[in-house]
Coordinates of C-alpha atoms and ligand atoms in Angstrom, one line a residue:
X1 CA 0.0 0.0 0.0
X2 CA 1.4 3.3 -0.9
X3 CA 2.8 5.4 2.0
X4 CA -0.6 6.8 3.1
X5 CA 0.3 9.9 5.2
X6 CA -2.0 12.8 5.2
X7 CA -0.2 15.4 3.0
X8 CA -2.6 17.3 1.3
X9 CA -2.5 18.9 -2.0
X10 CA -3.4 21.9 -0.2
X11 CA -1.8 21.1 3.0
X12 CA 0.3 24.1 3.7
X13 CA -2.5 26.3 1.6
X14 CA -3.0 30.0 2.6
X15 CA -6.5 29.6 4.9
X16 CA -8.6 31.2 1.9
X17 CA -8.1 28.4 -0.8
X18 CA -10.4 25.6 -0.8
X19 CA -8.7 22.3 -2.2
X20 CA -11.1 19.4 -3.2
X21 CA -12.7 17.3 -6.0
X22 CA -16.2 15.8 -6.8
X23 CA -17.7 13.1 -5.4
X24 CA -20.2 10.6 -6.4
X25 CA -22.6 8.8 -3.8
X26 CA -20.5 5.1 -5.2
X27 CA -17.6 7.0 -3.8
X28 CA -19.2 6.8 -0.2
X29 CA -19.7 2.7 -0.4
X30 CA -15.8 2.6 0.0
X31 CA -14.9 3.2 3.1
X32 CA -11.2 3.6 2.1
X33 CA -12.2 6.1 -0.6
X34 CA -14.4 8.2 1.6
X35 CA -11.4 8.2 4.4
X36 CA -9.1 9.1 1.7
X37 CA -11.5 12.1 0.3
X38 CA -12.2 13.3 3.8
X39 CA -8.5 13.7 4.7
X40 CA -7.4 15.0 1.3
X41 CA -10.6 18.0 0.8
X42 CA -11.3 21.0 2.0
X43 CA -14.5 21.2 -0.1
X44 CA -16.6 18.7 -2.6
X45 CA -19.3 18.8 -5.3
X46 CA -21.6 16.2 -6.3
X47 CA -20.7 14.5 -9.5
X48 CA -24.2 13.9 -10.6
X49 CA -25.9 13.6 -7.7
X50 CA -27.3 17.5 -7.4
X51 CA -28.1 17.4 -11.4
X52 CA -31.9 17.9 -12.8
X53 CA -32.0 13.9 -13.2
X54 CA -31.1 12.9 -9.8
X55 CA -32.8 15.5 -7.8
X56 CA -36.5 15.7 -9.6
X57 CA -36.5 12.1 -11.8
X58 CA -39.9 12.6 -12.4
X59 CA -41.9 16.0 -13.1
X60 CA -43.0 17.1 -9.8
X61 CA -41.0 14.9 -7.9
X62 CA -38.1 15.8 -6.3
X63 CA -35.6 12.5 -4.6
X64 CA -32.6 14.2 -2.4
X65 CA -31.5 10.7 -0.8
X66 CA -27.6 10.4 -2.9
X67 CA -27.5 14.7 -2.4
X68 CA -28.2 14.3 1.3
X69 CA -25.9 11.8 1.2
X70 CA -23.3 13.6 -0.1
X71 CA -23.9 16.8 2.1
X72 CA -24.1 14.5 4.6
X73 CA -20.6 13.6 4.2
X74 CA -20.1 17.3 3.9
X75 CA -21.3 18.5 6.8
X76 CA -19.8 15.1 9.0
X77 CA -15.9 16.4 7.7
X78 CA -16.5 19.3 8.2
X79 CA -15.8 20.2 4.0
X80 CA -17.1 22.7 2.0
X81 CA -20.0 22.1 -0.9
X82 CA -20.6 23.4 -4.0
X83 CA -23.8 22.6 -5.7
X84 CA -23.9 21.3 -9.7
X85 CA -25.8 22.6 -11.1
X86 CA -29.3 24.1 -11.6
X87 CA -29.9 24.9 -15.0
X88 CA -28.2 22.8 -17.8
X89 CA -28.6 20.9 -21.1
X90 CA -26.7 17.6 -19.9
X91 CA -28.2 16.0 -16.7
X92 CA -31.8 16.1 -17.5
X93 CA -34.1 13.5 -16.8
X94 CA -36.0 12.5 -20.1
X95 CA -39.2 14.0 -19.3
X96 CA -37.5 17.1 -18.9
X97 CA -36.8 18.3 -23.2
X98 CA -40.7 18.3 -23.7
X99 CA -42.1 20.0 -20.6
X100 CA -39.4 22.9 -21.5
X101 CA -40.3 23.3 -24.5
X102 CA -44.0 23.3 -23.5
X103 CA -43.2 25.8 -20.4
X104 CA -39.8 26.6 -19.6
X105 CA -40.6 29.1 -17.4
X106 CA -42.9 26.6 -14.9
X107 CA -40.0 24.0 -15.3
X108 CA -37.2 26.4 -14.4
X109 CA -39.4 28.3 -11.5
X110 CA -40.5 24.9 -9.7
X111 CA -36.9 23.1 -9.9
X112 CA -35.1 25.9 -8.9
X113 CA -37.3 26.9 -5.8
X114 CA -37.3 23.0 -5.1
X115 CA -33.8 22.4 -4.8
X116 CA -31.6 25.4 -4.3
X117 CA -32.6 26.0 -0.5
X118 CA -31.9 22.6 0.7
X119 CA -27.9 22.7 1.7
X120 CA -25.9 25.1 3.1
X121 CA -22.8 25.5 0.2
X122 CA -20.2 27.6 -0.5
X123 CA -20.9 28.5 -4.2
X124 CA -23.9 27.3 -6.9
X125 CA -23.7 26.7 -10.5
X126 CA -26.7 28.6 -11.9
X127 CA -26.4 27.6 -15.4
X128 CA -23.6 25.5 -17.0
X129 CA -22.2 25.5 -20.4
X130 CA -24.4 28.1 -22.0
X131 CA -21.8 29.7 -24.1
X132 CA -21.2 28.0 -28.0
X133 CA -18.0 26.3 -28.2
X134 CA -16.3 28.7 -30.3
X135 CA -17.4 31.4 -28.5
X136 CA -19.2 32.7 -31.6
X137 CA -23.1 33.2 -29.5
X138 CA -24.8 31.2 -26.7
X139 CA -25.3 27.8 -27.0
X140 CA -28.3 27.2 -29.4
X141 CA -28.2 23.0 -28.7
X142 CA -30.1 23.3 -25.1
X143 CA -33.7 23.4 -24.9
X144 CA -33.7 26.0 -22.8
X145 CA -31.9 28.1 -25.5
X146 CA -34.4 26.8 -27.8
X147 CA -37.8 27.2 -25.3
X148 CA -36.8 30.6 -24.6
X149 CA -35.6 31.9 -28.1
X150 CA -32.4 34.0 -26.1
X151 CA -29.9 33.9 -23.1
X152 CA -32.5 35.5 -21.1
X153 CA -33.4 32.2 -19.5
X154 CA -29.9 32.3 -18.0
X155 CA -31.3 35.7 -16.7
X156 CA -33.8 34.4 -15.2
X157 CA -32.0 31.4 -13.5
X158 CA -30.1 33.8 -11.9
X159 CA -33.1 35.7 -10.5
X160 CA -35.0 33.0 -9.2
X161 CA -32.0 31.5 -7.7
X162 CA -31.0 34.8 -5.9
X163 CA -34.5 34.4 -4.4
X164 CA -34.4 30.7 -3.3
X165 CA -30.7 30.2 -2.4
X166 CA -29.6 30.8 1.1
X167 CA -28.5 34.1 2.0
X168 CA -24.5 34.4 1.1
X169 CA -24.7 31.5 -1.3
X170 CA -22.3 32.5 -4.3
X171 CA -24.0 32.5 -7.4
X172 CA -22.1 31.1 -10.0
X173 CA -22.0 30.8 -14.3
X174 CA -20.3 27.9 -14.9
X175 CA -18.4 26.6 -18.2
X176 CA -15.0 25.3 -20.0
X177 CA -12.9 25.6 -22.5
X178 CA -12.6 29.5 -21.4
X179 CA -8.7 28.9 -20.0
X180 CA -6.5 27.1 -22.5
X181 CA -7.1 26.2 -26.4
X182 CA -7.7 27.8 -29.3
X183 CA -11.3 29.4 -28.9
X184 CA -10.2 30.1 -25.1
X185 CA -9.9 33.9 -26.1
X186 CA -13.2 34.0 -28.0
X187 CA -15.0 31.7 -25.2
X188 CA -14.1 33.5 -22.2
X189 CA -14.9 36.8 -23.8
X190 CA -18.5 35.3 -24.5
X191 CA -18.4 34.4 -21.1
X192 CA -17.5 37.9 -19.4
X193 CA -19.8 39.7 -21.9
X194 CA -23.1 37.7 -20.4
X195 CA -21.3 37.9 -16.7
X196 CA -21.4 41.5 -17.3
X197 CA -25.3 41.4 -17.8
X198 CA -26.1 39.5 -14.7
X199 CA -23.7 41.7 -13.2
X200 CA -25.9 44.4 -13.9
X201 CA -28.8 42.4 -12.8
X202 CA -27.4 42.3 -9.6
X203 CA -27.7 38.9 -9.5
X204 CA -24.7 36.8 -10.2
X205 CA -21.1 36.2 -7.9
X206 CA -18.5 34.8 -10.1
X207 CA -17.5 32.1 -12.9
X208 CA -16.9 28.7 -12.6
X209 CA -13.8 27.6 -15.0
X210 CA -14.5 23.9 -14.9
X211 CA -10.5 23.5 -16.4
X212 CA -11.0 20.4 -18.3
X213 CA -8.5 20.4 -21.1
X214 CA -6.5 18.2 -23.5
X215 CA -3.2 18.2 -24.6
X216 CA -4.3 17.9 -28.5
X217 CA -6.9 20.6 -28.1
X218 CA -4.9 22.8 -25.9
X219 CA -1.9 22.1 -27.9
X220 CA -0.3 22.7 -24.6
X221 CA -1.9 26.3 -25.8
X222 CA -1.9 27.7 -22.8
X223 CA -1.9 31.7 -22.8
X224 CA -0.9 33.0 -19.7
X225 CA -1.2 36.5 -20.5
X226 CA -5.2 36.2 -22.2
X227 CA -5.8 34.2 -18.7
X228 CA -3.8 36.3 -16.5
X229 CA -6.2 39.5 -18.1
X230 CA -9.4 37.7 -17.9
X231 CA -9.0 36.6 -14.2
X232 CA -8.2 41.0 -13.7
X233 CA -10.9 41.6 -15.6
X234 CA -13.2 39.4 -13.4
X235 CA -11.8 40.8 -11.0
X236 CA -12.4 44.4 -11.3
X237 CA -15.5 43.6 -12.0
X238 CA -16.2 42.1 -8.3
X239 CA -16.3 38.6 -9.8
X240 CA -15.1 35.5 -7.9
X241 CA -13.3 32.9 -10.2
X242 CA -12.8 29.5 -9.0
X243 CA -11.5 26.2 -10.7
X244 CA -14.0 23.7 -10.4
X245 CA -13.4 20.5 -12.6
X246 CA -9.9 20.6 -13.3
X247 CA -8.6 17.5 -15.5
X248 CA -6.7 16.6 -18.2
X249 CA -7.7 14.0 -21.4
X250 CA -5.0 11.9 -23.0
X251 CA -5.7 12.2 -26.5
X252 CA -2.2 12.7 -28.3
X253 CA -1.1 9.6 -29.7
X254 CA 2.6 9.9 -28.7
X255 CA 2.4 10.1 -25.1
X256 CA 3.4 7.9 -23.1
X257 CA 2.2 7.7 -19.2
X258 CA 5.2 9.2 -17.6
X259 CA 5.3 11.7 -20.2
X260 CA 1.9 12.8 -20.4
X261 CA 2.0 12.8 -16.3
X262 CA 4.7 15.2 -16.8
X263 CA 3.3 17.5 -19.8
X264 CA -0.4 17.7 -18.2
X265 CA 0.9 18.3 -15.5
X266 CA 3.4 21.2 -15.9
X267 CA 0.0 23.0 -18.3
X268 CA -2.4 22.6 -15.3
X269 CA -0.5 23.6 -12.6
X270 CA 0.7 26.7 -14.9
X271 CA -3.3 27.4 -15.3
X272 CA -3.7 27.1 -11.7
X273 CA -0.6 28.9 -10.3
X274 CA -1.9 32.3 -12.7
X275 CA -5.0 31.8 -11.1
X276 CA -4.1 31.8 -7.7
X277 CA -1.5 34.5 -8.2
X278 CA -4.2 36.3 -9.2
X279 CA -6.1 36.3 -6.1
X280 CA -9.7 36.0 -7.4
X281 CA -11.2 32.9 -6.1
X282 CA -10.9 30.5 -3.2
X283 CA -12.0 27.1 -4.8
X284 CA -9.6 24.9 -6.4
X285 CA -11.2 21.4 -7.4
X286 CA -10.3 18.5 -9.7
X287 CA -13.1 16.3 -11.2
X288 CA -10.8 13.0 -10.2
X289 CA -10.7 11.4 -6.8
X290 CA -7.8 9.2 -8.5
X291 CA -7.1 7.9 -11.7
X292 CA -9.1 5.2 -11.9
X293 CA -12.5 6.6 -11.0
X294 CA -12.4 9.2 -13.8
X295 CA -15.3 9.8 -16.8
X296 CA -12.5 10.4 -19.1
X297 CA -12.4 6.6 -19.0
X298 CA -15.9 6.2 -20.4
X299 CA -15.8 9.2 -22.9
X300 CA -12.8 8.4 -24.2
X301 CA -12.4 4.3 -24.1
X302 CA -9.9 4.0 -26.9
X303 CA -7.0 6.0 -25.0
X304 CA -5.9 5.2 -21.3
X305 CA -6.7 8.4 -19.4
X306 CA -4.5 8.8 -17.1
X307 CA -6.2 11.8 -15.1
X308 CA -5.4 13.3 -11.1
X309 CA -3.4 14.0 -8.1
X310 CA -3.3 9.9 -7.1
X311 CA -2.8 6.9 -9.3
X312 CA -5.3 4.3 -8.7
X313 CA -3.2 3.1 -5.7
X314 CA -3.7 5.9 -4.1
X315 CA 0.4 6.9 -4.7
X316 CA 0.7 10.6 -5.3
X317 CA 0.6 11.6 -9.4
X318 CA 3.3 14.5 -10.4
X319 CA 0.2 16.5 -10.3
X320 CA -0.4 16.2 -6.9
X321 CA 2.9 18.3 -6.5
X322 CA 2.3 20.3 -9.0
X323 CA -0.6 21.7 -7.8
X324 CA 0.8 21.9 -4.1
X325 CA 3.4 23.8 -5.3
X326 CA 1.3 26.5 -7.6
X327 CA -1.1 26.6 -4.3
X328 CA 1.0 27.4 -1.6
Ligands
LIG401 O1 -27.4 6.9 -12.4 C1 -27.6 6.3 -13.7 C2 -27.8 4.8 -13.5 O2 -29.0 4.5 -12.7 C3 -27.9 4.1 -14.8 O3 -27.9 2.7 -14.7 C4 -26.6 4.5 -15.6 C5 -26.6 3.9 -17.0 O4 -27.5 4.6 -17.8 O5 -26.5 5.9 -15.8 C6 -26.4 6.6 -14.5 O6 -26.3 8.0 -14.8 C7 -25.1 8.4 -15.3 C8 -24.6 9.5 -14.4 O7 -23.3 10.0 -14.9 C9 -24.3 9.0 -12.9 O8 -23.3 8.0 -12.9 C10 -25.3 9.0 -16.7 O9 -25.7 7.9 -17.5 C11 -24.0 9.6 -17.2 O10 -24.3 10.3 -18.4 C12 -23.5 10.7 -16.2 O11 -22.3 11.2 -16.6 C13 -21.9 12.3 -16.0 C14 -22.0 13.5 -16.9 O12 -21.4 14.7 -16.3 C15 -23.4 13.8 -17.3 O13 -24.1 14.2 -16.1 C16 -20.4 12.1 -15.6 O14 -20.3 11.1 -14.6 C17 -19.8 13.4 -15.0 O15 -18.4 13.2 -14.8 C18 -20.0 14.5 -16.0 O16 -19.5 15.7 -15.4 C19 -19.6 16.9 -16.3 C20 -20.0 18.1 -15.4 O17 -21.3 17.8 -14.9 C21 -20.0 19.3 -16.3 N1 -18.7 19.5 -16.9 C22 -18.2 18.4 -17.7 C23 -18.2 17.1 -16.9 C24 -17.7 16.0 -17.7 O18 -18.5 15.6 -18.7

């Protein structure tokens, strides 16, 4: 068994940076794994377990069983939560597509005052992935997009969820692609520009960069200085930024694991060392307990994915120092 001491990713952190990853309710049946998580995180979010389809699987019907679990788990550590995600295209239970089309409004309004009061957590996805992937308009492939003809229904997530959420919740617009690649520049402009609007609505807290790249995509194009301005931008705009998904894919052909250990590594902690030199968030998460218990595995089954801070054995990934290092 590799050498087990507790040394955190984020052991030596400055008190405002919250490290963690997500967790799914599976993760809780191994009691290893949940002792591991507990003594590694200073905050969690819910795979899938706080989506549309898990917490109202029928119209009407809300089922918080694996989300109170996962609070639960929360609360017992004494870790932070962040909820994903209200208002999405991905995680919707089928009868959702048709009663949005047929009254988006009703469907938004009744899930979002159903769910968002429930648990205590440090930050909330409104809305995820709302912004096309060239950065070229909004996304036009959601049926909200389509119910509601505009962004405004991003508008009114925001809104409502002001209303229901508990007080000091931080609203949140959530999305990826916006911190390394070649529409990164295009994307995260698309991004501030409709921040800027709920902004104005006085509804909205900051942007979550879920920070899942690729090698082949990213090119290892990584622009520091775009980033470096977008993050001061936010900023000066009252914005919190936070890095809530952060992974890496394995989809160049000529890697091999030690290598691509190495090369994702040295990109993502580069990503995360401008962020936190910037000073404009507090939550740092990746979306990998360890390497094995990854979705890159299922998305991308021709390539091994070799993902995280902790192989499958638990023993610590270059990542893991990586990130220690660009957070403390
Ligand atoms: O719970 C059902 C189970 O009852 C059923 O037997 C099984 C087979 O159909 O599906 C299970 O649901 C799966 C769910 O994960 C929970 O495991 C869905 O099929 C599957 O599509 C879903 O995938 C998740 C995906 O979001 C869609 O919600 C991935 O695990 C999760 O890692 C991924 O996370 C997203 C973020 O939310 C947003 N950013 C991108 C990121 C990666 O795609």
């Amino acid at each position: 068994m590799a050498d087990r001491t507790v040394i955190k990713v984020g052991a030596a952190l400055k008190k405002s940076v919250l490290y963690g990853s997500l967790l799914n309710v599976g993760n809780l049946s191994d009691p290893t794994l949940a002792a591991f998580v507990a003594s590694q995180n200073r905050i969690v979010v819910a795979e899938s377990e706080m989506k549309m389809r898990s917490l109202q699987p029928t119209q009407g019907t809300f089922s918080f069983t694996d989300a109170d679990a996962i609070a639960a788990f929360a609360q017992t550590n004494g870790i932070a939560l962040r909820f994903h995600t209200l208002v999405w295209h991905g995680g919707l239970p089928t009868w959702a597509a048709s009663a949005i089309a047929a009254d988006w409004q009703g469907v938004m309004d009744s899930h979002i005052a159903g769910v968002s009061g429930r648990y205590a957590v440090q930050s909330m996805d409104v809305a995820n992935e709302v912004i096309a992937d060239d950065g070229s308009g909004w996304r036009t492939d959601s049926p909200w997009y389509q119910a509601a003809g505009s962004i405004d229904y991003v508008r009114r997530a925001f809104a409502k969820a002001r209303l229901a959420a508990p007080a000091g919740t931080k609203l949140m617009l959530c999305d990826y692609g916006c911190e390394a690649g070649a529409t990164a520049l295009a994307k995260s402009t698309k991004l501030m520009e409709l921040a800027s609007t709920l902004k104005s609505d006085g509804t909205i807290d900051g942007l979550s960069l879920q920070c899942h790249i690729n090698l082949l995509a990213a090119g290892a194009s990584f622009n520091q200085t775009n980033f470096a301005a977008f993050l001061a931008q936010a900023k000066s705009m009252g914005l919190e930024v936070n890095l809530t998904e952060i992974d890496c894919a394995n989809q160049n052909p000529n890697y091999d694991e030690a290598t691509f250990k190495q090369v994702s590594a040295d990109v993502l902690s580069l990503i995360v060392q401008t962020w936190a030199s910037a000073g404009v968030g507090q939550e740092c998460l990746t979306w990998c307990i360890k390497q094995d218990l990854s979705w890159l595995h299922d998305t991308f089954p021709t390539r091994t994915q070799w993902p995280g801070c902790f192989d499958a054995s638990y023993r610590r990934n270059p990542l893991f120092y990586r990130l220690r290092g660009a957070l403390n």
